[in-house]
Short mmCIF file of C-alpha atoms in Angstrom, two decimals:
data_model
loop_
_atom_site.label_atom_id
_atom_site.label_comp_id
_atom_site.label_asym_id
_atom_site.label_seq_id
_atom_site.Cartn_x
_atom_site.Cartn_y
_atom_site.Cartn_z
CA UNK A 290 25.34 69.96 50.53
CA UNK A 291 22.83 72.76 51.19
CA UNK A 292 23.54 72.65 54.92
CA UNK A 293 27.28 72.84 54.31
CA UNK A 294 26.88 75.83 52.02
CA UNK A 295 24.62 77.61 54.52
CA UNK A 296 27.39 77.39 57.08
CA UNK A 297 29.71 79.45 54.95
CA UNK A 298 30.23 82.94 56.29
CA UNK A 299 27.91 85.29 54.37
CA UNK A 300 30.66 87.79 53.71
CA UNK A 301 32.77 85.08 52.15
CA UNK A 302 29.91 83.95 49.92
CA UNK A 303 29.44 87.50 48.65
CA UNK A 304 33.17 88.02 48.20
CA UNK A 305 34.70 87.99 44.76
CA UNK A 306 38.23 87.17 45.93
CA UNK A 307 39.84 83.72 45.98
CA UNK A 308 38.65 82.80 49.47
CA UNK A 309 35.12 82.01 48.38
CA UNK A 310 36.26 79.80 45.55
CA UNK A 311 38.67 77.95 47.81
CA UNK A 312 35.89 77.13 50.31
CA UNK A 313 33.54 75.95 47.58
CA UNK A 314 36.27 73.82 46.07
CA UNK A 315 37.00 72.30 49.46
CA UNK A 316 33.35 71.33 49.85
CA UNK A 317 33.20 69.86 46.36
CA UNK A 318 36.39 67.89 46.94
CA UNK A 319 35.04 66.59 50.26
CA UNK A 320 31.89 65.41 48.49
CA UNK A 321 33.97 63.66 45.84
CA UNK A 322 36.08 62.02 48.53
CA UNK A 323 32.95 60.74 50.27
CA UNK A 324 31.54 59.46 46.98
CA UNK A 325 34.76 57.64 46.13
CA UNK A 326 35.08 56.09 49.59
CA UNK A 327 31.64 54.54 49.18
CA UNK A 328 32.23 53.50 45.59
CA UNK A 329 35.35 51.60 46.58
CA UNK A 330 33.13 49.09 48.41
CA UNK A 331 30.26 48.81 45.95
CA UNK A 332 31.85 49.12 42.48
CA UNK A 333 32.98 45.48 42.33
CA UNK A 334 29.31 44.45 42.54
CA UNK A 335 27.83 46.92 40.03
CA UNK A 336 26.93 45.83 36.51
CA UNK A 337 28.73 48.49 34.46
CA UNK A 338 27.77 46.95 31.14
CA UNK A 339 24.04 47.64 31.46
CA UNK A 340 22.38 49.68 28.74
CA UNK A 341 19.41 50.61 30.94
CA UNK A 342 19.58 54.31 31.81
CA UNK A 343 17.92 53.94 35.20
CA UNK A 344 20.47 51.38 36.44
CA UNK A 345 23.36 52.43 38.66
CA UNK A 346 25.95 51.05 36.25
CA UNK A 347 24.78 53.33 33.45
CA UNK A 348 24.79 56.38 35.73
CA UNK A 349 28.28 55.59 37.03
CA UNK A 350 29.62 55.29 33.48
CA UNK A 351 28.41 58.82 32.82
CA UNK A 352 30.08 59.98 36.05
CA UNK A 353 33.37 58.27 35.33
CA UNK A 354 35.21 61.60 35.39
CA UNK A 355 34.13 62.04 39.05
CA UNK A 356 35.71 58.75 40.12
CA UNK A 357 39.30 59.16 41.24
CA UNK A 358 41.88 57.72 38.89
CA UNK A 359 43.63 55.90 41.75
CA UNK A 360 40.41 54.11 42.68
CA UNK A 361 39.79 53.03 39.10
CA UNK A 362 43.36 51.80 38.73
CA UNK A 363 43.22 49.88 42.03
CA UNK A 364 40.10 48.06 40.86
CA UNK A 365 41.57 47.42 37.42
CA UNK A 366 44.87 46.14 38.83
CA UNK A 367 42.94 43.75 41.05
CA UNK A 368 40.99 42.46 38.04
CA UNK A 369 44.22 42.07 36.06
CA UNK A 370 45.83 40.05 38.85
CA UNK A 371 42.82 37.73 39.14
CA UNK A 372 42.84 37.05 35.39
CA UNK A 373 46.62 36.78 34.98
CA UNK A 374 48.24 33.63 33.59
CA UNK A 375 51.78 32.29 33.77
CA UNK A 376 52.77 33.23 30.28
CA UNK A 377 55.58 34.78 28.30
CA UNK A 378 58.48 33.47 26.20
CA UNK A 379 56.37 33.29 23.05
CA UNK A 380 59.01 33.27 20.29
CA UNK A 381 59.10 36.12 17.76
CA UNK A 382 61.68 36.02 14.97
CA UNK A 383 61.54 39.34 13.12
CA UNK A 384 63.28 40.19 9.86
CA UNK A 385 64.19 43.79 9.02
CA UNK A 386 65.45 42.82 5.58
CA UNK A 387 62.08 41.31 4.72
CA UNK A 388 60.39 44.51 5.93
CA UNK A 389 62.65 46.73 3.82
CA UNK A 390 62.16 44.61 0.68
CA UNK A 391 58.39 44.67 1.17
CA UNK A 392 58.41 48.46 1.55
CA UNK A 393 60.63 48.92 -1.52
CA UNK A 394 58.12 46.86 -3.55
CA UNK A 395 55.28 49.12 -2.41
CA UNK A 396 53.50 46.35 -0.48
CA UNK A 397 51.28 48.48 1.76
CA UNK A 398 48.11 46.40 1.99
CA UNK A 399 47.58 44.06 4.96
CA UNK A 400 47.48 41.03 2.67
CA UNK A 401 50.95 41.58 1.17
CA UNK A 402 52.94 43.76 3.57
CA UNK A 403 55.80 42.23 5.51
CA UNK A 404 56.33 45.05 7.99
CA UNK A 405 57.28 44.03 11.53
CA UNK A 406 53.66 44.34 12.69
CA UNK A 407 52.52 41.83 10.05
CA UNK A 408 55.37 39.45 10.87
CA UNK A 409 54.40 39.53 14.56
CA UNK A 410 50.75 38.99 13.67
CA UNK A 411 51.52 36.02 11.45
CA UNK A 412 53.71 34.35 14.09
CA UNK A 413 51.15 34.76 16.90
CA UNK A 414 47.95 33.81 15.09
CA UNK A 415 47.70 30.48 16.91
CA UNK A 416 48.73 31.77 20.34
CA UNK A 417 45.97 31.41 22.92
CA UNK A 418 44.72 34.71 24.34
CA UNK A 419 45.36 33.43 27.86
CA UNK A 420 49.08 33.31 27.05
CA UNK A 421 49.04 37.09 26.64
CA UNK A 422 47.65 37.77 30.12
CA UNK A 423 50.88 38.48 31.92
CA UNK A 424 50.45 41.11 34.63
CA UNK A 425 53.94 42.11 35.64
CA UNK A 426 55.34 45.61 35.24
CA UNK A 427 58.05 45.43 32.58
CA UNK A 428 57.08 41.79 31.97
CA UNK A 429 57.92 40.30 28.58
CA UNK A 430 55.31 38.33 26.67
CA UNK A 431 57.58 37.52 23.74
CA UNK A 432 61.10 36.21 23.39
CA UNK A 433 62.35 38.33 20.51
CA UNK A 434 65.16 37.85 18.05
CA UNK A 435 66.01 39.68 14.83
CA UNK A 436 67.22 37.73 11.81
CA UNK A 437 70.96 38.23 11.20
CA UNK A 438 71.19 40.71 14.05
CA UNK A 439 73.18 39.89 17.14
CA UNK A 440 71.53 40.63 20.46
CA UNK A 441 70.52 38.99 23.70
CA UNK A 442 66.97 39.76 24.75
CA UNK A 443 67.59 41.04 28.26
CA UNK A 444 64.79 43.58 27.83
CA UNK A 445 66.12 46.09 25.34
CA UNK A 446 65.50 43.93 22.28
CA UNK A 447 61.94 43.21 23.47
CA UNK A 448 61.22 46.90 24.03
CA UNK A 449 62.66 47.81 20.63
CA UNK A 450 60.56 45.15 18.91
CA UNK A 451 57.29 46.07 20.66
CA UNK A 452 57.81 49.75 19.88
CA UNK A 453 58.52 49.00 16.23
CA UNK A 454 55.47 46.72 15.94
CA UNK A 455 53.23 49.57 17.11
CA UNK A 456 55.10 52.24 15.16
CA UNK A 457 54.47 50.29 11.94
CA UNK A 458 50.75 50.95 12.46
CA UNK A 459 51.44 54.69 12.25
CA UNK A 460 53.19 54.65 8.92
CA UNK A 461 52.20 55.49 5.33
CA UNK A 462 54.03 52.28 4.37
CA UNK A 463 51.23 50.16 5.87
CA UNK A 464 47.56 50.80 5.07
CA UNK A 465 45.77 49.00 7.94
CA UNK A 466 45.49 52.46 9.48
CA UNK A 467 45.63 55.91 7.93
CA UNK A 468 46.53 59.41 9.00
CA UNK A 469 43.33 61.16 10.08
CA UNK A 470 41.94 63.87 7.74
CA UNK A 471 43.25 66.63 10.01
CA UNK A 472 46.73 65.32 9.33
CA UNK A 473 46.08 65.10 5.60
CA UNK A 474 44.68 68.65 5.48
CA UNK A 475 47.24 69.93 8.02
CA UNK A 476 44.63 71.82 10.01
CA UNK A 477 43.55 72.02 13.64
CA UNK A 478 44.87 69.50 16.16
CA UNK A 479 45.61 65.78 16.07
CA UNK A 480 47.55 66.15 12.82
CA UNK A 481 49.72 63.16 13.81
CA UNK A 482 46.89 60.85 14.88
CA UNK A 483 45.99 57.62 13.07
CA UNK A 484 42.63 55.90 12.69
CA UNK A 485 41.63 52.54 11.18
CA UNK A 486 41.34 52.62 7.42
CA UNK A 487 37.65 52.30 6.41
CA UNK A 488 38.86 49.92 3.69
CA UNK A 489 40.28 47.57 6.35
CA UNK A 490 37.19 45.39 6.32
CA UNK A 491 38.43 42.06 4.94
CA UNK A 492 38.54 39.08 7.32
CA UNK A 493 42.34 39.35 7.42
CA UNK A 494 42.26 43.09 8.20
CA UNK A 495 39.71 42.55 10.97
CA UNK A 496 41.94 39.86 12.50
CA UNK A 497 44.86 42.29 12.38
CA UNK A 498 42.80 44.96 14.12
CA UNK A 499 41.95 42.43 16.82
CA UNK A 500 45.71 41.91 17.19
CA UNK A 501 46.08 45.68 17.64
CA UNK A 502 43.62 45.40 20.54
CA UNK A 503 45.64 42.53 22.02
CA UNK A 504 48.77 44.66 21.86
CA UNK A 505 46.89 47.42 23.66
CA UNK A 506 45.98 44.90 26.35
CA UNK A 507 49.58 43.75 26.65
CA UNK A 508 50.67 47.36 27.00
CA UNK A 509 48.14 47.89 29.79
CA UNK A 510 48.96 44.68 31.64
CA UNK A 511 52.74 45.15 31.56
CA UNK A 512 52.63 48.96 31.86
CA UNK A 513 54.69 49.18 28.69
CA UNK A 514 53.15 52.48 27.49
CA UNK A 515 53.51 51.49 23.86
CA UNK A 516 53.22 54.46 21.44
CA UNK A 517 49.63 54.08 20.23
CA UNK A 518 48.79 57.44 18.65
CA UNK A 519 45.01 57.52 18.34
CA UNK A 520 42.51 60.38 18.70
CA UNK A 521 39.52 60.37 21.05
CA UNK A 522 37.44 58.99 18.16
CA UNK A 523 39.27 55.66 18.49
CA UNK A 524 39.95 55.62 22.24
CA UNK A 525 36.31 56.27 23.15
CA UNK A 526 35.14 53.57 20.78
CA UNK A 527 37.57 51.06 22.29
CA UNK A 528 36.38 52.00 25.79
CA UNK A 529 32.75 51.53 24.72
CA UNK A 530 31.81 55.20 25.06
CA UNK A 531 29.56 57.11 22.63
CA UNK A 532 31.06 59.51 20.11
CA UNK A 533 29.95 63.07 19.40
CA UNK A 534 30.66 65.94 17.01
CA UNK A 535 33.68 67.02 19.06
CA UNK A 536 35.33 63.65 18.46
CA UNK A 537 34.66 63.94 14.74
CA UNK A 538 36.11 67.45 14.74
CA UNK A 539 39.20 66.01 16.41
CA UNK A 540 39.80 63.91 13.28
CA UNK A 541 38.18 66.03 10.54
CA UNK A 542 37.81 69.67 11.53
CA UNK A 543 37.32 70.77 7.92
CA UNK A 544 34.21 68.60 7.58
CA UNK A 545 32.66 69.84 10.84
CA UNK A 546 33.34 73.46 9.90
CA UNK A 547 31.66 72.88 6.54
CA UNK A 548 28.61 71.32 8.18
CA UNK A 549 28.37 74.20 10.68
CA UNK A 550 28.47 76.71 7.82
CA UNK A 551 25.77 74.79 5.97
CA UNK A 552 23.39 75.04 8.93
CA UNK A 553 24.22 78.60 9.96
CA UNK A 554 21.04 80.02 11.52
CA UNK A 555 21.66 83.38 9.85
CA UNK A 556 21.69 81.88 6.36
CA UNK A 557 18.64 82.58 4.20
CA UNK A 558 17.40 80.53 1.26
CA UNK A 559 18.81 83.18 -1.08
CA UNK A 560 22.20 83.03 0.62
CA UNK A 561 22.17 79.25 0.41
CA UNK A 562 21.46 79.28 -3.34
CA UNK A 563 24.17 81.87 -3.94
CA UNK A 564 26.82 79.91 -2.02
CA UNK A 565 25.90 76.31 -2.76
CA UNK A 566 23.55 76.55 -5.75
CA UNK A 567 22.99 72.85 -6.41
CA UNK A 568 26.68 71.97 -5.99
CA UNK A 569 26.12 69.93 -2.82
CA UNK A 570 24.57 66.51 -3.25
CA UNK A 571 23.60 63.80 -0.77
CA UNK A 572 27.12 62.37 -0.68
CA UNK A 573 30.03 62.73 1.67
CA UNK A 574 33.64 61.63 1.81
CA UNK A 575 34.88 58.88 4.08
CA UNK A 576 37.98 59.28 6.23
CA UNK A 577 40.15 57.98 3.40
CA UNK A 578 38.62 60.31 0.80
CA UNK A 579 36.22 57.87 -0.88
CA UNK A 580 32.87 59.33 -1.98
CA UNK A 581 29.87 57.71 -0.30
CA UNK A 582 26.16 58.05 -1.12
CA UNK A 583 24.05 59.06 1.88
CA UNK A 584 20.86 58.13 0.02
CA UNK A 585 20.26 55.72 -2.85
CA UNK A 586 21.54 57.61 -5.89
CA UNK A 587 22.67 60.40 -3.59
CA UNK A 588 25.09 61.85 -6.13
CA UNK A 589 22.07 62.83 -8.25
CA UNK A 590 20.07 64.39 -5.37
CA UNK A 591 20.85 68.05 -4.73
CA UNK A 592 20.79 69.40 -1.18
CA UNK A 593 18.25 72.18 -0.94
CA UNK A 594 17.88 74.85 1.71
CA UNK A 595 14.90 72.97 3.15
CA UNK A 596 16.80 69.66 3.34
CA UNK A 597 20.17 70.95 4.55
CA UNK A 598 19.59 69.82 8.15
CA UNK A 599 18.62 66.35 6.91
CA UNK A 600 21.85 66.26 4.93
CA UNK A 601 23.97 67.28 7.92
CA UNK A 602 22.30 64.65 10.13
CA UNK A 603 23.04 61.97 7.53
CA UNK A 604 26.69 63.01 7.29
CA UNK A 605 27.10 62.84 11.07
CA UNK A 606 25.31 59.49 11.22
CA UNK A 607 27.66 58.07 8.60
CA UNK A 608 30.94 59.52 9.81
CA UNK A 609 30.37 58.84 13.53
CA UNK A 610 29.72 55.16 12.75
CA UNK A 611 32.02 54.78 9.77
CA UNK A 612 34.64 52.82 11.73
CA UNK A 613 32.32 50.85 14.03
CA UNK A 614 33.38 47.48 12.63
CA UNK A 615 37.10 48.27 12.80
CA UNK A 616 37.01 49.74 16.32
CA UNK A 617 34.82 46.85 17.51
CA UNK A 618 37.54 44.46 16.32
CA UNK A 619 40.14 46.37 18.35
CA UNK A 620 37.85 46.24 21.39
CA UNK A 621 37.37 42.47 20.98
CA UNK A 622 41.12 41.98 20.87
CA UNK A 623 41.57 44.13 23.96
CA UNK A 624 38.87 42.13 25.72
CA UNK A 625 40.81 38.90 25.08
CA UNK A 626 43.64 40.23 27.24
CA UNK A 627 42.04 42.71 29.66
CA UNK A 628 38.65 42.55 31.45
CA UNK A 629 36.50 45.19 29.73
CA UNK A 630 34.08 45.65 32.61
CA UNK A 631 35.82 48.58 34.32
CA UNK A 632 37.13 50.36 31.23
CA UNK A 633 34.01 52.51 30.59
CA UNK A 634 34.75 54.33 33.88
CA UNK A 635 37.98 55.72 32.44
CA UNK A 636 38.00 58.86 30.33
CA UNK A 637 39.61 58.55 26.93
CA UNK A 638 42.44 60.79 28.12
CA UNK A 639 43.25 58.22 30.81
CA UNK A 640 43.37 55.34 28.32
#
């Protein structure tokens, strides 16, 4: 790289017009092209699941944004073809009347709801994961019919059903998932994004979240682009990537702003007492608004100026891992349908 830069005309290097930037960009792009040409041959043999920082797999995961999307998709498509099964025609008989009656009765919980998602889940519980591994663009896993509704499933009925199954997840009428706090508070971005409900921790709810992951895998295999509306907080977890404060802000900007104010470097002990004065305790709220102790008896322990950083660290530790169990279930379901090995190379925006 140094030799290539030295060859640039000195007047161009000193220039502040677009020509210098274009040359530098050309060099950077050439380097990326060379990197990707070499990776195409070696990536199939690299252990991308390693947790050891000095291993190539770990380093490549961190450089996933430098790997061309086309290369990643070529490798993923190859893996999908090798793991594909002759499947499809799994019967689904869905009932809109049952869904409406369930909604009218206020049956929102996973154990009692009869929304279309739950009906599909119940009817596919005993389907082998291998039967879901169809890798055909526009392929149909299920043979769908609607009770008392005329229609021949030539593709449109299937698409309608799959879209409705996923849309049911993003509804206040079903509590497996909830609108993220930004949506509840109507602030910042991602106001329409949904996240798993922290209360979705029963064995049944975890099975349903695994089914969500299977649907994500079906969408990927058949290129169905189903309308999953998740923030980076969920996508990165499903891809096996670490979360940070930016991801939390993408779901709960009000909380992050409050924590930033609490640790403002310009704040003195006097300022802290005037603003907070024993009103903050070692508790926080979960994504669904429940109050959670950060320490044993945390509601009785006041946050002092000296312990404010400890408090903030505890809040981040709790909220960044609050949905670990739920997102892990989605990832397990996805892994039943799609090889997970290559997914950490994708950015969450590419998911």
